[in-house]
């Protein structure tokens, strides 16, 4: 999915994210930028992670624990996107003015659906191997990591997948199984290695674990506190996130 399609949809559908990028450029602090954009600190981090994951290169460069709750600034790519979006705003206004009816706008909204999957990672198709009525699609993520997605042949054809095609891999947070790097890997599963960046505990359910990958993309996993305690996992620890090829959904630009 191209930078101007996936990310522009995110910013168009969620204007607070554009405000967040603008405030990061001004404030240089995640905490201050979040407050100015009307977001909670955690929501700001979630937004930054999702935007960075969709981009081929990070839009926001950050440092945990800096002045004001964590320093942050726009990368050159982020500055370019912000400038591009401001140019697109005038074009968008002209497009909406040309819509003949409210039904036209409703149709556009249905074509740009949101997803409940917390992990949305941009990548490119490397290979497609037939597996009966299914296909095993090999995807290269930003930074060079690979994963496999098992989808139906109909889905492959509907998405017009082929080597070199840009895609977004969607993985629900509850599908990720975390293990310390010292534990043996299950070779039948996808493996993404990273470092635990932050853990958000919940009083009545699994903890939310934020994992920084070497590619600067971020994974979010929902993990029961008992499992975290079993392996003594804490921020700063290296972990392996495992998930089955059948638990990867693929999306492409419209």
Coordinates of C-alpha atoms in Angstrom, one line a residue:
X1 CA 0.0 0.0 0.0
X2 CA 1.5 3.3 -1.0
X3 CA 2.4 6.1 1.4
X4 CA -0.1 8.5 -0.2
X5 CA -3.0 6.0 0.0
X6 CA -2.7 4.1 3.3
X7 CA -1.4 7.0 5.4
X8 CA -3.6 9.7 3.8
X9 CA -6.6 7.5 4.5
X10 CA -5.5 7.2 8.2
X11 CA -5.1 11.0 8.5
X12 CA -8.3 11.8 6.6
X13 CA -10.4 9.4 8.7
X14 CA -8.7 10.4 11.9
X15 CA -7.8 14.2 11.9
X16 CA -6.4 14.0 15.4
X17 CA -3.5 12.1 14.0
X18 CA -2.7 14.9 11.6
X19 CA -2.9 17.3 14.6
X20 CA -0.6 15.0 16.5
X21 CA 2.0 15.1 13.8
X22 CA 1.7 18.9 13.6
X23 CA 2.1 19.2 17.3
X24 CA 5.1 16.9 17.5
X25 CA 6.8 19.1 15.0
X26 CA 6.1 22.1 17.2
X27 CA 6.4 20.7 20.7
X28 CA 9.2 18.1 20.4
X29 CA 7.4 16.1 23.2
X30 CA 4.9 13.2 23.0
X31 CA 3.2 14.3 26.2
X32 CA 2.8 18.0 25.1
X33 CA 1.8 17.0 21.6
X34 CA -0.8 14.6 22.8
X35 CA -2.4 17.2 25.1
X36 CA -2.4 19.8 22.3
X37 CA -4.0 17.3 19.9
X38 CA -6.7 16.2 22.4
X39 CA -5.3 12.6 22.8
X40 CA -4.2 10.7 25.9
X41 CA -0.5 9.8 26.1
X42 CA -1.2 6.1 25.3
X43 CA -3.5 7.0 22.4
X44 CA -0.7 9.2 21.0
X45 CA 1.8 6.3 21.2
X46 CA -0.7 4.0 19.5
X47 CA -1.2 6.5 16.7
X48 CA 2.5 6.9 16.2
X49 CA 3.1 3.2 16.2
X50 CA 0.3 2.6 13.6
X51 CA 1.5 5.4 11.3
X52 CA 5.2 4.3 11.6
X53 CA 4.1 0.7 10.8
X54 CA 2.3 1.7 7.7
X55 CA 5.2 3.8 6.4
X56 CA 8.2 2.3 4.7
X57 CA 10.3 4.5 6.9
X58 CA 9.4 5.9 10.3
X59 CA 7.5 9.2 10.3
X60 CA 8.3 10.0 14.0
X61 CA 11.6 9.5 15.7
X62 CA 11.3 9.2 19.5
X63 CA 13.2 8.6 22.7
X64 CA 11.5 7.1 25.7
X65 CA 11.6 8.9 29.0
X66 CA 12.8 12.3 27.7
X67 CA 11.7 15.7 28.9
X68 CA 7.9 15.9 29.1
X69 CA 7.4 12.1 29.0
X70 CA 9.4 11.3 25.9
X71 CA 11.1 13.3 23.2
X72 CA 9.9 13.1 19.7
X73 CA 10.4 14.8 16.3
X74 CA 9.3 14.2 12.7
X75 CA 11.7 12.4 10.5
X76 CA 12.3 13.8 7.0
X77 CA 9.7 11.4 5.8
X78 CA 7.2 12.7 8.4
X79 CA 7.9 16.3 7.4
X80 CA 7.4 15.3 3.7
X81 CA 4.1 13.6 4.5
X82 CA 2.8 16.5 6.6
X83 CA 3.5 18.9 3.7
X84 CA 1.9 16.6 1.3
X85 CA -1.2 16.2 3.4
X86 CA -1.6 20.0 3.6
X87 CA -1.6 20.2 -0.2
X88 CA -4.1 17.3 -0.4
X89 CA -6.5 19.1 2.0
X90 CA -7.4 21.7 -0.6
X91 CA -7.8 19.0 -3.2
X92 CA -10.0 17.0 -0.8
X93 CA -12.2 20.0 -0.2
X94 CA -12.7 20.5 -4.0
X95 CA -13.6 16.8 -4.3
X96 CA -16.2 16.9 -1.6
X97 CA -17.8 19.9 -3.1
X98 CA -18.1 18.0 -6.4
X99 CA -20.1 15.1 -4.8
X100 CA -23.6 15.1 -6.2
X101 CA -25.3 13.7 -3.1
X102 CA -24.8 12.6 0.5
X103 CA -25.0 9.0 -0.8
X104 CA -21.8 9.5 -2.8
X105 CA -20.0 10.4 0.4
X106 CA -21.5 7.4 2.3
X107 CA -20.2 5.1 -0.5
X108 CA -16.7 6.6 -0.2
X109 CA -16.9 5.9 3.6
X110 CA -17.8 2.3 3.1
X111 CA -14.9 1.8 0.7
X112 CA -12.4 3.1 3.4
X113 CA -13.2 0.7 6.2
X114 CA -11.3 0.7 9.5
X115 CA -10.1 -2.6 11.0
X116 CA -10.0 -3.9 14.5
X117 CA -6.5 -5.5 14.0
X118 CA -4.0 -3.6 16.2
X119 CA -1.0 -4.7 14.1
X120 CA -0.9 -3.3 10.6
X121 CA 2.6 -3.8 9.0
X122 CA 3.5 -2.6 5.5
X123 CA 5.4 -4.9 3.2
X124 CA 5.8 -6.3 -0.3
X125 CA 4.9 -9.7 -1.7
X126 CA 8.0 -11.8 -2.4
X127 CA 6.5 -15.1 -3.4
X128 CA 3.2 -17.0 -3.7
X129 CA 3.2 -20.8 -3.3
X130 CA 0.0 -22.9 -4.0
X131 CA -1.2 -25.0 -1.1
X132 CA -4.3 -26.9 -2.3
X133 CA -7.2 -24.4 -2.4
X134 CA -5.0 -21.9 -0.5
X135 CA -1.9 -19.9 -1.2
X136 CA 1.1 -19.3 1.1
X137 CA 2.1 -15.7 0.5
X138 CA 5.6 -14.6 1.6
X139 CA 5.8 -11.0 2.6
X140 CA 8.9 -8.9 3.2
X141 CA 8.3 -6.2 5.9
X142 CA 10.1 -2.9 6.2
X143 CA 13.6 -3.7 7.6
X144 CA 13.8 -7.1 5.8
X145 CA 11.9 -9.3 8.2
X146 CA 9.7 -11.9 6.5
X147 CA 6.3 -13.5 7.4
X148 CA 4.0 -16.0 5.7
X149 CA 0.3 -15.5 5.2
X150 CA -2.0 -18.4 4.3
X151 CA -5.0 -17.1 2.4
X152 CA -7.5 -18.6 -0.1
X153 CA -6.8 -18.7 -3.8
X154 CA -9.9 -16.5 -4.3
X155 CA -8.4 -13.9 -2.0
X156 CA -5.1 -14.0 -3.9
X157 CA -7.0 -13.3 -7.1
X158 CA -9.3 -10.7 -5.6
X159 CA -6.4 -8.7 -4.2
X160 CA -4.5 -9.2 -7.5
X161 CA -1.4 -10.3 -5.5
X162 CA 1.9 -10.9 -7.3
X163 CA 5.6 -10.6 -6.4
X164 CA 6.4 -6.9 -5.8
X165 CA 2.8 -5.9 -4.9
X166 CA 2.6 -3.7 -1.8
X167 CA 0.4 -5.1 1.0
X168 CA -0.5 -4.5 4.6
X169 CA -0.3 -7.5 6.9
X170 CA -2.9 -7.4 9.7
X171 CA -2.4 -9.4 12.9
X172 CA -4.7 -9.2 15.9
X173 CA -2.9 -8.5 19.2
X174 CA -4.5 -11.6 20.8
X175 CA -3.0 -13.9 18.2
X176 CA 0.6 -13.1 19.2
X177 CA 2.3 -15.6 21.5
X178 CA 5.4 -14.1 23.2
X179 CA 8.5 -16.1 24.3
X180 CA 11.8 -15.0 25.6
X181 CA 14.6 -15.4 23.1
X182 CA 16.1 -18.2 25.3
X183 CA 13.1 -20.4 24.6
X184 CA 13.1 -22.7 21.5
X185 CA 11.2 -21.4 18.5
X186 CA 8.3 -23.2 16.8
X187 CA 9.6 -23.4 13.2
X188 CA 6.0 -23.9 11.9
X189 CA 5.0 -20.4 13.0
X190 CA 6.0 -16.9 11.9
X191 CA 8.7 -15.4 14.1
X192 CA 9.3 -11.7 14.7
X193 CA 11.9 -10.6 17.2
X194 CA 12.0 -7.4 19.1
X195 CA 12.4 -5.7 22.5
X196 CA 9.6 -5.0 25.0
X197 CA 9.2 -1.3 25.0
X198 CA 6.3 -0.9 27.5
X199 CA 3.7 -3.0 29.3
X200 CA 0.2 -1.6 30.1
X201 CA -1.4 -3.7 32.8
X202 CA -5.2 -4.1 33.1
X203 CA -7.1 -4.9 36.3
X204 CA -9.6 -7.2 34.5
X205 CA -7.8 -8.8 31.5
X206 CA -4.6 -9.4 29.6
X207 CA -1.8 -6.9 29.7
X208 CA -1.0 -4.9 26.5
X209 CA 2.7 -5.4 25.6
X210 CA 4.3 -3.0 23.1
X211 CA 7.2 -4.6 21.2
X212 CA 9.7 -2.5 19.2
X213 CA 11.1 -4.3 16.1
X214 CA 14.5 -3.7 14.6
X215 CA 12.7 -2.1 11.6
X216 CA 11.3 0.6 13.8
X217 CA 7.8 -0.9 13.4
X218 CA 5.9 -1.8 16.5
X219 CA 3.9 -4.9 17.5
X220 CA 1.1 -4.9 20.1
X221 CA 0.4 -8.2 21.9
X222 CA -2.2 -9.0 24.5
X223 CA -0.7 -11.3 27.1
X224 CA -2.1 -12.8 30.3
X225 CA -0.2 -11.5 33.4
X226 CA 0.5 -15.1 34.4
X227 CA 2.5 -15.7 31.2
X228 CA 4.5 -12.6 31.7
X229 CA 5.3 -13.7 35.2
X230 CA 6.1 -17.2 34.1
X231 CA 9.0 -16.0 31.9
X232 CA 9.7 -12.9 34.0
X233 CA 9.2 -10.6 31.0
X234 CA 9.6 -6.9 31.5
X235 CA 10.5 -3.7 29.5
X236 CA 13.8 -4.0 27.8
X237 CA 13.7 -7.8 27.4
X238 CA 14.2 -9.4 24.0
X239 CA 11.2 -11.4 22.9
X240 CA 10.0 -13.5 20.0
X241 CA 6.4 -13.0 18.8
X242 CA 5.0 -16.2 17.2
X243 CA 1.8 -16.5 15.1
X244 CA 0.5 -18.9 12.5
X245 CA 0.4 -18.0 8.8
X246 CA -3.4 -18.5 8.9
X247 CA -3.6 -15.7 11.5
X248 CA -2.2 -13.1 9.0
X249 CA -4.7 -11.1 7.0
X250 CA -3.6 -9.2 3.9
X251 CA -4.9 -5.9 2.5
X252 CA -4.1 -3.8 -0.5
X253 CA -4.8 -0.3 -1.7
X254 CA -8.2 0.2 -3.4

